[in-house]
Structures are given as C-alpha cells and as structure tokens.
mmCIF file of C-alpha atoms in Angstrom:
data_model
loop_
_atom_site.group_PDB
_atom_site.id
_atom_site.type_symbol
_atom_site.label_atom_id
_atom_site.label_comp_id
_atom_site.label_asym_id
_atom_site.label_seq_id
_atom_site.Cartn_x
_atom_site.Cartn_y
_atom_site.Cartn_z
ATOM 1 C CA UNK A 540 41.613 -74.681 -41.463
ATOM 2 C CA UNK A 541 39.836 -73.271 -38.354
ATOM 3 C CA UNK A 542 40.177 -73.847 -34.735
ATOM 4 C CA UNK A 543 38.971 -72.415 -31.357
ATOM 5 C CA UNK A 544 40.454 -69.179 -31.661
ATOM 6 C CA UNK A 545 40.234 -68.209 -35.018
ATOM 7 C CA UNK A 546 35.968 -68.955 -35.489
ATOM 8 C CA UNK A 547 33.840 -66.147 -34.934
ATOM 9 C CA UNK A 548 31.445 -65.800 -32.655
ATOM 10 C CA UNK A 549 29.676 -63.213 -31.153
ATOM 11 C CA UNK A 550 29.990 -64.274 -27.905
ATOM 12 C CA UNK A 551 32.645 -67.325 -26.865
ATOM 13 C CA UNK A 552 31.463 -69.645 -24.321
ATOM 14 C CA UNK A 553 34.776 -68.841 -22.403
ATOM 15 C CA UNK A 554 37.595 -66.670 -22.461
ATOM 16 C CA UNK A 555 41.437 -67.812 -21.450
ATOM 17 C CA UNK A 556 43.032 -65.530 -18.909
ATOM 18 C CA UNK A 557 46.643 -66.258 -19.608
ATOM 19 C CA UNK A 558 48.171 -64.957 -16.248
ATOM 20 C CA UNK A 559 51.319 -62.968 -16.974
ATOM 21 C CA UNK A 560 52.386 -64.289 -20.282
ATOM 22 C CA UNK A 561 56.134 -65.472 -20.756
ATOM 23 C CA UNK A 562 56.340 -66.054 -17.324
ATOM 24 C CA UNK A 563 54.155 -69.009 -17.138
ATOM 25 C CA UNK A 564 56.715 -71.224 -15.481
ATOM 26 C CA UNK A 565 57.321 -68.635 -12.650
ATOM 27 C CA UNK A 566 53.633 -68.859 -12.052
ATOM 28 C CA UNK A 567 54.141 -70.396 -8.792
ATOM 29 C CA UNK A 568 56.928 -68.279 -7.806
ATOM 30 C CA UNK A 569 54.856 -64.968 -9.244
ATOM 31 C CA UNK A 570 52.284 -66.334 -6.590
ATOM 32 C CA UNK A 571 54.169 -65.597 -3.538
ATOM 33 C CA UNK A 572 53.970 -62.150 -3.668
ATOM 34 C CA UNK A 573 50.035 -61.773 -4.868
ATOM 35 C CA UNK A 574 48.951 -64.296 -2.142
ATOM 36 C CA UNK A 575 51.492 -61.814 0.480
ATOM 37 C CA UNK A 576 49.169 -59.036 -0.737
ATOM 38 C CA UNK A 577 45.613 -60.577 -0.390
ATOM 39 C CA UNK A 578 46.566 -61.931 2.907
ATOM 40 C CA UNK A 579 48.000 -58.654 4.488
ATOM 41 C CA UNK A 580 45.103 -56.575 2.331
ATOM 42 C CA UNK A 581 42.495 -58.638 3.792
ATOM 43 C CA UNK A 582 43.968 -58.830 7.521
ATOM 44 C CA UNK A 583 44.666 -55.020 7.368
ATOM 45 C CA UNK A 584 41.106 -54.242 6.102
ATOM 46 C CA UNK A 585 39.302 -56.400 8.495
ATOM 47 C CA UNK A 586 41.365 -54.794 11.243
ATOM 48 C CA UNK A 587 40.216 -51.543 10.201
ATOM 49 C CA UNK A 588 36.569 -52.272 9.934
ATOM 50 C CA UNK A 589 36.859 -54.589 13.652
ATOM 51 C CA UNK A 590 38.653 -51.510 15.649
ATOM 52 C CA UNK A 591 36.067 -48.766 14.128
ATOM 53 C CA UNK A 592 33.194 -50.840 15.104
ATOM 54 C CA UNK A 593 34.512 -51.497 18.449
ATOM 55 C CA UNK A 594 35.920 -48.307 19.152
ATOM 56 C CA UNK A 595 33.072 -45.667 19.425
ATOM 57 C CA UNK A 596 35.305 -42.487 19.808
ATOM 58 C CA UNK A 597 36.183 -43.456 16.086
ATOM 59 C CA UNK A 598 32.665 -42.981 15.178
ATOM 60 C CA UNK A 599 32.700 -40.209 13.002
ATOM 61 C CA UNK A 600 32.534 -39.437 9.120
ATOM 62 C CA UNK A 601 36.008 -39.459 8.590
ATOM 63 C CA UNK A 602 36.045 -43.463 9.669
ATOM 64 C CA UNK A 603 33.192 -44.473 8.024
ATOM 65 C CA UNK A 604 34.671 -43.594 5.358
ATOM 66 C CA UNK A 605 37.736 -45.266 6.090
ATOM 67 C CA UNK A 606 35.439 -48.663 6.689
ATOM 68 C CA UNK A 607 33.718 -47.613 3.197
ATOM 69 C CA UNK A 608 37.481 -47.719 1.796
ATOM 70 C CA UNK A 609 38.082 -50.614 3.382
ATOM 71 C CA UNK A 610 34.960 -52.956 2.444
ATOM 72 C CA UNK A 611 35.956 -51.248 -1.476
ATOM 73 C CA UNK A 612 39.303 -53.125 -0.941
ATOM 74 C CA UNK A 613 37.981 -56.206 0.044
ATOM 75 C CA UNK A 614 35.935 -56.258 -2.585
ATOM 76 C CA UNK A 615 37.970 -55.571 -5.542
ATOM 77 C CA UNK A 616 40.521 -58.518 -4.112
ATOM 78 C CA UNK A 617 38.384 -60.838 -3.941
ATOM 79 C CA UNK A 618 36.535 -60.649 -7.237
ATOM 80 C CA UNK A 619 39.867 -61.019 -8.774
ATOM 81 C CA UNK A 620 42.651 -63.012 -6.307
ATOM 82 C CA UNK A 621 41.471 -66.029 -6.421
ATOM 83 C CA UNK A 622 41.200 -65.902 -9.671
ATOM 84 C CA UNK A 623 45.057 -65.218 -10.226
ATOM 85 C CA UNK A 624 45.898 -67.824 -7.082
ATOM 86 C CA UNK A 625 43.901 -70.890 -9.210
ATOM 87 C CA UNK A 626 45.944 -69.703 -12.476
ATOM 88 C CA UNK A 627 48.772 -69.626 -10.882
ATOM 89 C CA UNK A 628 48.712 -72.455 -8.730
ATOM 90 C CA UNK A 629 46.848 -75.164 -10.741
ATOM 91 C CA UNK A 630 46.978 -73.391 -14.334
ATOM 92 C CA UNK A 631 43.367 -72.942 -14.434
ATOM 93 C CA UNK A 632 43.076 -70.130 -16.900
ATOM 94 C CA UNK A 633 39.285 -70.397 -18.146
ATOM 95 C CA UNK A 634 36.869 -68.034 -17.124
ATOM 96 C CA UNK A 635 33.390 -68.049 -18.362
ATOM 97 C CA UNK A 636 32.484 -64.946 -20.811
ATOM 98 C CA UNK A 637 29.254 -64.171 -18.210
ATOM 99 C CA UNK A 638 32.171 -64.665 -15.437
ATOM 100 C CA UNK A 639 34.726 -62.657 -17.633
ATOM 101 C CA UNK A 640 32.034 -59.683 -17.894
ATOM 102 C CA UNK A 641 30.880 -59.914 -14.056
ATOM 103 C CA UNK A 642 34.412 -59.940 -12.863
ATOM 104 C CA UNK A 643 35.314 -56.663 -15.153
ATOM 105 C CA UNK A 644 31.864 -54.908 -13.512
ATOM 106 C CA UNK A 645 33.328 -55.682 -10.426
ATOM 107 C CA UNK A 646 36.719 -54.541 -10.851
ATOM 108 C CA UNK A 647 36.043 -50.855 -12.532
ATOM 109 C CA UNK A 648 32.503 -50.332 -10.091
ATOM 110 C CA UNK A 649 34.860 -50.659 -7.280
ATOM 111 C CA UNK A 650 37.645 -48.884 -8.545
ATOM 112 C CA UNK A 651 35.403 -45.796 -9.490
ATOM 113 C CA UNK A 652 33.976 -46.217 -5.984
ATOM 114 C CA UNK A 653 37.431 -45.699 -4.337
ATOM 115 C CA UNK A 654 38.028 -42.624 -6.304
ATOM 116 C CA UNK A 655 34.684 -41.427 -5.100
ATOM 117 C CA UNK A 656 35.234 -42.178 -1.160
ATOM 118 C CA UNK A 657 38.757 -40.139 -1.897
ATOM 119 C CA UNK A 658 36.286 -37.216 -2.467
ATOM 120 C CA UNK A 659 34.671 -37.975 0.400
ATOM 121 C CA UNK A 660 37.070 -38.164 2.691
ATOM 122 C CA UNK A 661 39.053 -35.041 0.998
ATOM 123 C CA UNK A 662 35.371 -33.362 1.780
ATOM 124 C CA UNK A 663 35.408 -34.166 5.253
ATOM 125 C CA UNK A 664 38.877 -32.851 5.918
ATOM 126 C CA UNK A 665 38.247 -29.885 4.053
ATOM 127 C CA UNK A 666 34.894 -28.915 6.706
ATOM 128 C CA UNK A 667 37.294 -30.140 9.413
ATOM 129 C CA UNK A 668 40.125 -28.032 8.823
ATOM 130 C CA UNK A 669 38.518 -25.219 6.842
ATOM 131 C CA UNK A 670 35.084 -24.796 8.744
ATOM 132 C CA UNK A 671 35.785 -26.905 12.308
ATOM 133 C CA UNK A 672 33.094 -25.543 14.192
ATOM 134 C CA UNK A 673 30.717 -26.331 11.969
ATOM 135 C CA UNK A 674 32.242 -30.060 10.821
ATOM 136 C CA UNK A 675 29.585 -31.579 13.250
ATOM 137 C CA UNK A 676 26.353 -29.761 12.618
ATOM 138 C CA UNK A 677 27.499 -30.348 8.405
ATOM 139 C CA UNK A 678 28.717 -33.710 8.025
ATOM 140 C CA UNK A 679 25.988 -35.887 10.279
ATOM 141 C CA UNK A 680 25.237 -39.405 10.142
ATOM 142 C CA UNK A 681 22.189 -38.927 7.991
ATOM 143 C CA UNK A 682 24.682 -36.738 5.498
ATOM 144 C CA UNK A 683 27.324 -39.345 5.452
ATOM 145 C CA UNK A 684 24.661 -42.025 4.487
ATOM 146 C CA UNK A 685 24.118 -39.973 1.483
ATOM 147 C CA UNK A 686 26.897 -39.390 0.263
ATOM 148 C CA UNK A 687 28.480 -42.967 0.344
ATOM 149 C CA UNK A 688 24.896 -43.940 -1.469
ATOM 150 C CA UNK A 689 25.917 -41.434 -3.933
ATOM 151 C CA UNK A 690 29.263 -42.794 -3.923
ATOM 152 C CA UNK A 691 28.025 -46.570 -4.419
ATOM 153 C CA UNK A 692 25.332 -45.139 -6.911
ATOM 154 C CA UNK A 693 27.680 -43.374 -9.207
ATOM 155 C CA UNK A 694 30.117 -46.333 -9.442
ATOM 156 C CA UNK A 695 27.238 -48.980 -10.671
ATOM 157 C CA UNK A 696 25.373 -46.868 -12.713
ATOM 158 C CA UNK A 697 29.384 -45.255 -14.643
ATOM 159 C CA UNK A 698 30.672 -48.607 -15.260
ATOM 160 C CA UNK A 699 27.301 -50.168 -16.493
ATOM 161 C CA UNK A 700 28.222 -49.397 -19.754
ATOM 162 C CA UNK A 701 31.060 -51.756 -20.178
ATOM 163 C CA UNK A 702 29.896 -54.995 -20.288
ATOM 164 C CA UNK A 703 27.017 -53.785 -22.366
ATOM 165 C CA UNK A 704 29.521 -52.514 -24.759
ATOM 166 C CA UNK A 705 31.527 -55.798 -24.582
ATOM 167 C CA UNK A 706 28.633 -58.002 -25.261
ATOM 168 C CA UNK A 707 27.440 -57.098 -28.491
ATOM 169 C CA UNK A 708 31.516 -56.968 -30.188
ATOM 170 C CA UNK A 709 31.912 -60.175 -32.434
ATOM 171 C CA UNK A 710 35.435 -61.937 -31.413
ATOM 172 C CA UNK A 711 36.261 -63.603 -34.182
ATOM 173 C CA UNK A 712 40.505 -63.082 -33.869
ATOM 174 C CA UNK A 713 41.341 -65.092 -30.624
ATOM 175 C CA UNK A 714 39.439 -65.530 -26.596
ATOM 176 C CA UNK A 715 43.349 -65.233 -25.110
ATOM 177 C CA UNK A 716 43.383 -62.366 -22.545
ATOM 178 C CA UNK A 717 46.780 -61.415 -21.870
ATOM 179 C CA UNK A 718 46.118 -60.572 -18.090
ATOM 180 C CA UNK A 719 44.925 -62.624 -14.886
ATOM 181 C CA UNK A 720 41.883 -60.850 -14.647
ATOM 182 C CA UNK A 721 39.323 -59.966 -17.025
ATOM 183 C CA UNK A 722 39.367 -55.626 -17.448
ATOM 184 C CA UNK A 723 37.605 -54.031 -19.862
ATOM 185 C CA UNK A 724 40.973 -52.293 -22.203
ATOM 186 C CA UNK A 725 41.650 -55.890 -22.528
ATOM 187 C CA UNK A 726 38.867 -57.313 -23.371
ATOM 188 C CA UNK A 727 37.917 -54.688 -25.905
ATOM 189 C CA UNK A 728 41.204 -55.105 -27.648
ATOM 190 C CA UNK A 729 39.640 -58.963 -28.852
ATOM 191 C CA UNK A 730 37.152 -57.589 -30.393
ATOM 192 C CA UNK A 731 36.825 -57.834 -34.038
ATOM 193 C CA UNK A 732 34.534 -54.940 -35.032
ATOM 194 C CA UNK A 733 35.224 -51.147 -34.570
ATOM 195 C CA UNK A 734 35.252 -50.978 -30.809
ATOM 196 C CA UNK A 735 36.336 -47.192 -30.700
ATOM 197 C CA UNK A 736 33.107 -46.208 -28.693
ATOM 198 C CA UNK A 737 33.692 -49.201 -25.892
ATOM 199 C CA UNK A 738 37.281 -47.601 -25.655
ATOM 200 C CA UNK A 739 36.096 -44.230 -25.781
ATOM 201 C CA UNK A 740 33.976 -44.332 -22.794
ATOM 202 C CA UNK A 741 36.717 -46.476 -21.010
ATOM 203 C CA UNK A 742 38.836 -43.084 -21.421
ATOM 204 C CA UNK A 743 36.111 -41.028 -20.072
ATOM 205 C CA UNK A 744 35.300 -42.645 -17.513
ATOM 206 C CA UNK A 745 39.112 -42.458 -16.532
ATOM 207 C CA UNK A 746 39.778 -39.097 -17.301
ATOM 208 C CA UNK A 747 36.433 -37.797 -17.137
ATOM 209 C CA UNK A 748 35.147 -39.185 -13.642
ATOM 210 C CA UNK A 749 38.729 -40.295 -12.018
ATOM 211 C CA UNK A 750 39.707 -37.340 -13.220
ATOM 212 C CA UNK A 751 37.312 -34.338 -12.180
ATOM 213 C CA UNK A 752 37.927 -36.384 -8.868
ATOM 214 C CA UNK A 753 41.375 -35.447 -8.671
ATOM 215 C CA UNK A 754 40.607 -32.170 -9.335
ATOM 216 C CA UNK A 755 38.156 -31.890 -6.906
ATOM 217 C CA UNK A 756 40.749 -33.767 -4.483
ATOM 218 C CA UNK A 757 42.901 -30.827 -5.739
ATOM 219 C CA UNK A 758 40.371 -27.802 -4.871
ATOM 220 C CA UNK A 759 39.904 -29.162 -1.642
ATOM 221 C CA UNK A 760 43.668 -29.727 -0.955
ATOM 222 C CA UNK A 761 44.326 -26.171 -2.076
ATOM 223 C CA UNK A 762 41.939 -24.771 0.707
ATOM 224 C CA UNK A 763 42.897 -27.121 3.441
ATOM 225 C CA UNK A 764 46.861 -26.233 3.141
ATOM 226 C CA UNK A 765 45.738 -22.206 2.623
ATOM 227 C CA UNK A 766 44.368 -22.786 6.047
ATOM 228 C CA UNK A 767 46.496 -24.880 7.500
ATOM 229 C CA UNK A 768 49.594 -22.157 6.353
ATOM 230 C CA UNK A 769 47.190 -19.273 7.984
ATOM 231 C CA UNK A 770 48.046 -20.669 11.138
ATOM 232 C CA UNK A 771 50.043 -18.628 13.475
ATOM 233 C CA UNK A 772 52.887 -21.392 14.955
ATOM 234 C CA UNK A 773 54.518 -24.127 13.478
ATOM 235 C CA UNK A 774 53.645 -26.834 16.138
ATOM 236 C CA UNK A 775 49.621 -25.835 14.841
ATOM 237 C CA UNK A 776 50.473 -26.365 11.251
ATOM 238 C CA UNK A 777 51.976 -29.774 12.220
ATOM 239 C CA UNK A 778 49.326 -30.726 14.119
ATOM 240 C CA UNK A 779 46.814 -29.892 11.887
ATOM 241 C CA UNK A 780 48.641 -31.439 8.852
ATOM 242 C CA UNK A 781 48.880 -34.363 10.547
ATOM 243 C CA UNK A 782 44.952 -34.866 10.423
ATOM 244 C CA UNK A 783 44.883 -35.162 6.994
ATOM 245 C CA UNK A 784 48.337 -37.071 6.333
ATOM 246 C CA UNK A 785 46.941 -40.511 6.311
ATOM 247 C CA UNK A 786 43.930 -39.480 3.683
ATOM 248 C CA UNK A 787 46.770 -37.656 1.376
ATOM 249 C CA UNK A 788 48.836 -40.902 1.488
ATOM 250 C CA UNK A 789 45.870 -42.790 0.317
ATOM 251 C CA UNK A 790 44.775 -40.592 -2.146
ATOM 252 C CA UNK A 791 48.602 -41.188 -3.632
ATOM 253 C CA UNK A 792 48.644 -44.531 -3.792
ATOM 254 C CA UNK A 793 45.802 -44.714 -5.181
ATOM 255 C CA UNK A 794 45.858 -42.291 -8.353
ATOM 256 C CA UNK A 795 49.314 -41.738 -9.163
ATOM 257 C CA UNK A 796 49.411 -45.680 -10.253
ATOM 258 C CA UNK A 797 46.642 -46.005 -11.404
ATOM 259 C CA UNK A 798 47.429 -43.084 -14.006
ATOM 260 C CA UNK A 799 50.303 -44.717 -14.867
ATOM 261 C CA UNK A 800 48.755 -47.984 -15.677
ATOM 262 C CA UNK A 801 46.156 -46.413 -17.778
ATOM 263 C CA UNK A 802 48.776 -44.520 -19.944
ATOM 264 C CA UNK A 803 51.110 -47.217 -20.222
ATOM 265 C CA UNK A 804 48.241 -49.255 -21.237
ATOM 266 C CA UNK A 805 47.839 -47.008 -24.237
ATOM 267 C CA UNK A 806 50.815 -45.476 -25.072
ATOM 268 C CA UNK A 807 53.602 -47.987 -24.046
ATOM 269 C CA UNK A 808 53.937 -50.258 -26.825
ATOM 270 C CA UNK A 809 57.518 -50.907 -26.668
ATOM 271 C CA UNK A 810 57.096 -52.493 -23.118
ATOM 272 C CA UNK A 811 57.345 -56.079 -22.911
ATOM 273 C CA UNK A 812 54.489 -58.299 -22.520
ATOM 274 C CA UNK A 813 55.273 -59.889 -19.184
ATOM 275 C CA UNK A 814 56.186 -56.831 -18.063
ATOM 276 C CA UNK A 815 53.475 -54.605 -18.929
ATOM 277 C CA UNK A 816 51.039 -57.277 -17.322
ATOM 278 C CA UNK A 817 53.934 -57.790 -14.070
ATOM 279 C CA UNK A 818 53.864 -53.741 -13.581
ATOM 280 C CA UNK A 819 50.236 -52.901 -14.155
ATOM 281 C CA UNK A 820 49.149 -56.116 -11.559
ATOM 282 C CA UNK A 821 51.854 -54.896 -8.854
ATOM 283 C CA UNK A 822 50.505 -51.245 -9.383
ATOM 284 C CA UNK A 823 46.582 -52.251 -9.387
ATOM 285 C CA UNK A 824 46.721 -54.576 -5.741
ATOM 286 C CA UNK A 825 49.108 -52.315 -4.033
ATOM 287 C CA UNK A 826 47.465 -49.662 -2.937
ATOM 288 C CA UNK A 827 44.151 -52.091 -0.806
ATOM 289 C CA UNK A 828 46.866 -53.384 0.647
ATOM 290 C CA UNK A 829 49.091 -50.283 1.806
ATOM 291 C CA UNK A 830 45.419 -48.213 2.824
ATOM 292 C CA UNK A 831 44.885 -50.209 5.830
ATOM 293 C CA UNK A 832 48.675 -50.100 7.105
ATOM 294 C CA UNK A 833 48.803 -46.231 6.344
ATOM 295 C CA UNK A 834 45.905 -45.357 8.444
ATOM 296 C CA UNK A 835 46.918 -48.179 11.198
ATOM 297 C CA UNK A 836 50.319 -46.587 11.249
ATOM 298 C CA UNK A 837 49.738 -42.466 10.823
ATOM 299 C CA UNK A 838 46.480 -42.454 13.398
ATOM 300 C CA UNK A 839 46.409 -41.862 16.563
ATOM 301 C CA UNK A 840 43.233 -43.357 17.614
ATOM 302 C CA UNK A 841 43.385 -46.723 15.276
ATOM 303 C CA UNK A 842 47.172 -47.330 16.550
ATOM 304 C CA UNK A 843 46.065 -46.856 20.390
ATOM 305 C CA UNK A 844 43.258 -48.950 20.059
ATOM 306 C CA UNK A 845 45.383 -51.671 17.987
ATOM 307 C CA UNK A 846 47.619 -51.637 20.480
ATOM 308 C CA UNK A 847 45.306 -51.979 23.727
ATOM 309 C CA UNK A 848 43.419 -55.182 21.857
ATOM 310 C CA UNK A 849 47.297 -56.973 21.666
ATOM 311 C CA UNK A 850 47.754 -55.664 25.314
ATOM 312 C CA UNK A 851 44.803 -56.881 26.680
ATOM 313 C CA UNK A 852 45.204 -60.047 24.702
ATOM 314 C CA UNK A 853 48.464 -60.465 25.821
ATOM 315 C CA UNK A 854 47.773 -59.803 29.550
#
C-alpha cells in the first residue's frame, strides 16, 4: 500500500516542516521565546541602522559595516520567523518545495554573508589599530563599497549550488523535515539517491569558506593584539582593546555556535530529536539578536547617541 510519503517523486509539491518534533504540544509555549528573539533582533537592528544614519560622526567603515551586519540579521529572521511563529501558533507546517528551496538560499547566502562582513570588519580594525594613520586614505567609501559587493557577491554565487543540488535528488522515503525551517543538511538527508556530493559541498562551504574566514579573522587578530601589547602603558592597551571589543564579541557569537551546530549535526547521533532541533534553533537566532545589543552596549558613540534620542524624547 502507498501513501503520501512513501511515493516517489522527484520533486514533492510540498514539504512538512515539523517544528521541533516531540514537543509539538509545547509549540505555543516554545513560541515565547522565538517571538522574544525576533522582536528584540529586529528592534535592536533597526536601532542600529536608525542611529548610524542619523548620526554622521558614525560614518565610517567600521559602521557600515555594522549596518551591513545588521540588514544580514534582518534578513535571515525574517526569511525564517514567521515561518516558525505560523507552525507554532496555528500548526501550519507546509511549505512549498520552490518555498522550501528559496527559504534554504536565503538562510545559508546570509549566513555566509555574515561570516564575510566578520572579515570585514576584522580588516578594518586591523588598518585601524595596526596602520592608523593610514586607516583613512585605505579604507574609503569607494573601498568599502567594494568590499561589501564582494561580500554580497561571494555569498549568492557559494550557496547557489544548494538548491541546484537539492532539485534534481528523487525523495521517494518521506517530505517530513524534522526542523522549522527548511536548511540544506536537512533537506539532503530526504533524499533517496546518493546525495554525498550535495553534502560534500555543504561541508566545504562550512569548513572551506566559514572556515578560511576564521582563519583570516585569526591572522588579523594575531596582528592587532601584537600591536596592541607593543604599547608602552596599560591605560593605551585598554583603550585600544576596547575598539575592537564589540567586533570580537560578535565574531564569538557568531562562529563558536555555529561550529557547534554543524558538528553536532553530523556527529551527534545519540542526541535526542527535540533536542538536537531545540539546541541548534536557540544557537542559530541568538547571535542577530545579541549583535545589535553588544555594539549598543560596548560603544561609545552608538550608546551616547541612544541615549540623547530617549533624552530628547523624554524632555
């Protein structure tokens, strides 16, 4: 006898996003904390991006950069939050296979794009600290505009692959995605036929590009604190330190779980289901949501000016 999720098919009309499976009666509940994410990720961001446009001593590479981070954020929330809200509020769990495929472009283009303004921003503070006097005449407008097209251009053109890959598998086992969004690991797991090359590139591209990201995060990290050490009194060091703080936070919320999701992914078998899927989600939305409040809180100039708007407002 056959059904819906045993026939094959090359490609199924829909796939079923099952939220965070064997907790689907704490959907609502498991809702509370996603929506208290999107709301303070997309409040924080749009702070960020309102206070650097309004605030022209904060025109400089190191903040449009920041607003590049930021519009990255918003993106990658909302290609996949309401998603998870309307599966977790009214339990509606199907997502078109065109949907399924646009919302996994979405999701690794923009993740790959955050590692990529990391390296930006790690370049930046590496000419500020290591070469000051010539951070101005090096990183200009016209240079900036560059690299974040570079940035953007490497993302699309990296991921492009996957739903290529995705689209020509036959699923012929079951449409049931064990996640609330549609990634490519999971996707490729459905597959019927020998999907090693789909999952092959989804390692290089994590390793590979992610990863010679970090290490040029690392390079550049290695200079900056060689200089910043060279200094001859503590309160320099400090004060120098301090201008790269917020970036370092950043770059550690961003990669540290998003390494461990990728090897628990593969290597974690013996984790539970609804854990697995409660872990990875908690790991993947934190970090657009603690970007905006790290910056707001560790600089100078975005605090003052946060400040004078509620003062003025409140006067």
């Amino acid at each position: 006898m056959s059904d819906s999720n045993t026939t094959e098919f090359t490609n199924p009309s829909t796939f079923i996003l099952l939220g965070i499976p064997g907790l689907e009666a704490a959907h609502v509940w498991s809702s509370i904390p996603f929506c208290t994410m999107y709301t303070i990720a997309v409040l924080g961001n749009f702070t960020i991006l309102f206070i650097v446009k309004k605030e022209p001593s904060l025109h400089g590479p190191m903040y449009y950069f920041l607003c590049m981070l930021a519009i990255t954020n918003l993106v990658l929330y909302t290609s996949t939050m309401p998603k998870i809200l309307a599966i977790f509020w009214f339990n509606s769990r199907e997502i078109d296979f065109s949907a399924c495929l646009t919302q996994m472009y979405f999701i690794h283009c923009f993740s790959v794009m955050e590692s990529g303004i990391c390296v930006a921003m790690a370049l930046d503070r590496y000419v500020a600290i290591c070469h000051p006097l010539r951070h101005s005449t090096m990183l200009t407008n016209p240079v900036v505009v560059k690299i974040g097209l570079a940035v953007v251009l490497r993302s699309g053109m990296v991921v492009l692959p996957f739903p290529f890959l995705v689209r020509q598998w036959p699923y012929c086992t079951t449409n049931l995605i064990p996640n609330p969004y549609c990634v490519h690991i999971a996707v490729a797991k459905l597959a019927c036929a020998d999907s090693h090359v789909s999952r092959n590139y989804g390692l290089f591209v994590t390793f590979g590009v992610t990863g010679l990201d970090g290490i040029f995060i690392t390079v550049s990290y290695t200079q900056i604190l060689r200089a910043i050490f060279s200094l001859p009194t503590k309160d320099a060091r400090l004060k120098t330190f301090e201008t790269c703080g917020s970036h370092l936070c950043v770059i550690l919320a961003f990669y540290i779980p998003r390494l461990f999701i990728s090897l628990m992914c593969r290597f974690a078998q013996n984790v539970p289901l609804h854990s697995h899927v409660l872990i990875a989600n908690v790991y993947f939305f934190m970090p657009p949501m603690l970007n905006p409040i790290i910056y707001g809180v560790r600089t100078k100039q975005i605090r003052d000016r946060l400040l004078r708007l509620f003062t003025h407002k409140g006067a």
